[in-house]
CSV table of C-alpha atoms in Angstrom, one decimal:
chain,number,residue,atom,x,y,z
A,1,UNK,CA,52.9,-27.8,29.2
A,2,UNK,CA,49.9,-26.5,31.0
A,3,UNK,CA,49.0,-28.7,34.0
A,4,UNK,CA,45.3,-28.1,34.8
A,5,UNK,CA,45.6,-30.0,38.1
A,6,UNK,CA,48.2,-27.4,39.3
A,7,UNK,CA,46.5,-24.1,40.3
A,8,UNK,CA,49.8,-22.3,39.8
A,9,UNK,CA,49.8,-23.5,36.1
A,10,UNK,CA,46.3,-22.2,35.4
A,11,UNK,CA,46.3,-18.9,37.4
A,12,UNK,CA,49.5,-17.1,36.4
A,13,UNK,CA,49.9,-13.4,35.9
A,14,UNK,CA,53.5,-13.4,34.8
A,15,UNK,CA,53.1,-15.4,31.5
A,16,UNK,CA,55.3,-14.5,28.6
A,17,UNK,CA,53.5,-13.7,25.3
A,18,UNK,CA,54.2,-17.2,24.0
A,19,UNK,CA,52.7,-18.6,27.2
A,20,UNK,CA,49.7,-16.4,26.7
A,21,UNK,CA,49.3,-17.8,23.2
A,22,UNK,CA,49.5,-21.4,24.5
A,23,UNK,CA,47.0,-20.6,27.2
A,24,UNK,CA,44.6,-19.0,24.6
A,25,UNK,CA,44.9,-22.2,22.5
A,26,UNK,CA,44.3,-24.3,25.6
A,27,UNK,CA,41.2,-22.2,26.4
A,28,UNK,CA,39.8,-22.7,22.9
A,29,UNK,CA,40.6,-26.4,22.8
A,30,UNK,CA,39.4,-27.3,26.3
A,31,UNK,CA,35.8,-26.3,25.6
A,32,UNK,CA,33.7,-29.4,26.1
A,33,UNK,CA,36.7,-31.6,26.8
A,34,UNK,CA,38.7,-33.0,29.7
A,35,UNK,CA,41.4,-30.4,30.7
A,36,UNK,CA,44.2,-32.9,31.4
A,37,UNK,CA,43.8,-34.7,28.0
A,38,UNK,CA,43.5,-31.3,26.2
A,39,UNK,CA,46.6,-29.9,27.8
A,40,UNK,CA,48.6,-33.1,26.9
A,41,UNK,CA,47.3,-33.0,23.3
A,42,UNK,CA,48.2,-29.3,22.9
A,43,UNK,CA,51.7,-29.9,24.3
A,44,UNK,CA,52.2,-32.9,22.0
A,45,UNK,CA,51.0,-31.0,19.0
A,46,UNK,CA,53.4,-28.1,19.7
A,47,UNK,CA,56.2,-30.6,20.2
A,48,UNK,CA,55.5,-32.7,17.1
A,49,UNK,CA,54.9,-29.8,14.8
A,50,UNK,CA,57.6,-27.6,16.1
A,51,UNK,CA,58.8,-25.2,13.4
A,52,UNK,CA,62.5,-24.5,13.7
A,53,UNK,CA,63.0,-21.8,16.3
A,54,UNK,CA,59.3,-21.2,16.9
A,55,UNK,CA,59.3,-22.6,20.5
A,56,UNK,CA,61.8,-19.9,21.5
A,57,UNK,CA,60.9,-17.0,19.3
A,58,UNK,CA,57.6,-17.0,17.3
A,59,UNK,CA,55.4,-19.0,19.7
A,60,UNK,CA,52.4,-21.3,19.4
A,61,UNK,CA,50.4,-19.1,17.1
A,62,UNK,CA,53.2,-19.3,14.6
A,63,UNK,CA,53.2,-23.1,14.9
A,64,UNK,CA,49.5,-23.3,14.4
A,65,UNK,CA,49.6,-20.8,11.5
A,66,UNK,CA,52.3,-23.0,9.9
A,67,UNK,CA,50.0,-26.0,10.2
A,68,UNK,CA,47.0,-24.1,8.8
A,69,UNK,CA,49.0,-22.7,5.8
A,70,UNK,CA,50.9,-25.9,5.0
A,71,UNK,CA,49.5,-27.6,1.9
A,72,UNK,CA,50.0,-31.1,3.2
A,73,UNK,CA,48.7,-30.6,6.7
A,74,UNK,CA,45.1,-30.3,8.0
A,75,UNK,CA,44.5,-28.8,11.4
A,76,UNK,CA,41.2,-30.6,12.0
A,77,UNK,CA,42.8,-34.0,11.2
A,78,UNK,CA,45.7,-33.2,13.5
A,79,UNK,CA,43.4,-32.2,16.3
A,80,UNK,CA,41.4,-35.4,15.8
A,81,UNK,CA,44.6,-37.6,15.8
A,82,UNK,CA,45.5,-36.1,19.2
A,83,UNK,CA,42.1,-36.7,20.7
A,84,UNK,CA,40.6,-33.2,20.6
A,85,UNK,CA,36.8,-33.4,20.7
A,86,UNK,CA,34.9,-31.3,18.2
A,87,UNK,CA,38.1,-31.1,16.1
A,88,UNK,CA,36.4,-29.7,13.0
A,89,UNK,CA,34.7,-26.8,14.8
A,90,UNK,CA,37.8,-26.0,16.9
A,91,UNK,CA,40.1,-26.1,13.8
A,92,UNK,CA,37.8,-23.6,12.0
A,93,UNK,CA,37.6,-21.3,15.1
A,94,UNK,CA,41.3,-21.4,15.6
A,95,UNK,CA,41.9,-20.7,11.9
A,96,UNK,CA,39.6,-17.7,12.0
A,97,UNK,CA,41.0,-16.5,15.4
A,98,UNK,CA,44.6,-16.5,14.2
A,99,UNK,CA,43.6,-14.2,11.3
A,100,UNK,CA,42.4,-11.5,13.8
A,101,UNK,CA,44.8,-9.1,15.2
A,102,UNK,CA,44.6,-9.0,19.0
A,103,UNK,CA,47.0,-8.4,21.8
A,104,UNK,CA,46.5,-11.1,24.4
A,105,UNK,CA,48.4,-9.1,27.0
A,106,UNK,CA,46.1,-6.0,26.8
A,107,UNK,CA,42.8,-7.1,25.2
A,108,UNK,CA,39.6,-6.3,26.9
A,109,UNK,CA,36.7,-8.6,27.7
A,110,UNK,CA,34.7,-7.1,24.8
A,111,UNK,CA,37.6,-7.4,22.3
A,112,UNK,CA,38.2,-11.1,23.2
A,113,UNK,CA,34.4,-11.8,23.1
A,114,UNK,CA,34.3,-10.5,19.6
A,115,UNK,CA,36.9,-13.1,18.4
A,116,UNK,CA,35.8,-16.3,16.7
A,117,UNK,CA,35.5,-19.2,19.1
A,118,UNK,CA,35.3,-17.2,22.2
A,119,UNK,CA,32.2,-17.0,24.4
A,120,UNK,CA,31.7,-15.4,27.8
A,121,UNK,CA,32.9,-18.5,29.7
A,122,UNK,CA,36.1,-18.8,27.7
A,123,UNK,CA,36.8,-15.0,27.9
A,124,UNK,CA,36.3,-15.0,31.7
A,125,UNK,CA,38.4,-18.1,32.1
A,126,UNK,CA,41.3,-16.6,30.1
A,127,UNK,CA,41.2,-13.2,31.7
A,128,UNK,CA,40.6,-14.4,35.2
A,129,UNK,CA,43.6,-16.6,35.1
A,130,UNK,CA,46.0,-14.3,33.2
A,131,UNK,CA,45.1,-10.8,34.6
A,132,UNK,CA,45.8,-9.9,38.2
A,133,UNK,CA,43.1,-7.2,38.5
A,134,UNK,CA,40.4,-8.9,36.5
A,135,UNK,CA,37.2,-10.0,38.2
A,136,UNK,CA,34.7,-12.2,36.4
A,137,UNK,CA,32.8,-15.4,36.9
A,138,UNK,CA,33.4,-18.6,34.9
A,139,UNK,CA,29.9,-20.1,34.6
A,140,UNK,CA,29.4,-22.8,32.0
A,141,UNK,CA,26.1,-24.0,30.7
A,142,UNK,CA,26.0,-26.9,33.1
A,143,UNK,CA,26.3,-24.6,36.2
A,144,UNK,CA,23.7,-22.2,34.7
A,145,UNK,CA,21.2,-25.1,34.1
A,146,UNK,CA,21.8,-26.4,37.6
A,147,UNK,CA,21.1,-22.9,39.1
A,148,UNK,CA,18.0,-22.5,37.0
A,149,UNK,CA,16.7,-25.9,38.0
A,150,UNK,CA,17.2,-25.0,41.6
A,151,UNK,CA,15.2,-21.7,41.4
A,152,UNK,CA,18.1,-19.3,41.0
A,153,UNK,CA,17.2,-16.5,38.5
């Protein structure tokens, strides 16, 4: 489970590909929500909807793909049940994102920004905390509004 209170859990440059998938899902789910609750919800979803062997081999994207494609499961309802805010929008974005081929280990800022559900803040957050030689700023709308209100252009 990702522990957002532990800097070593957020900023890690040695993630396996499955860990990159989990971190990408966390990045998408944490938008507009408390990090601790989001991390716990994601961990609980991955645990409860664990497809045989997927935790060791296929990874979190496979598990979410299973949920999306299962006729009796609804990702938005599951996200809502686990306390994820804006569950309908996030389910739609994750569903679209998982249909797009992207290599999380090598993708560029521009490639990730073009993906559904990813904005500049999310892309910078993901790359800054998963790539050793990436430099970017994670500025959300609240910080930008504060800076503008205080005369910073």
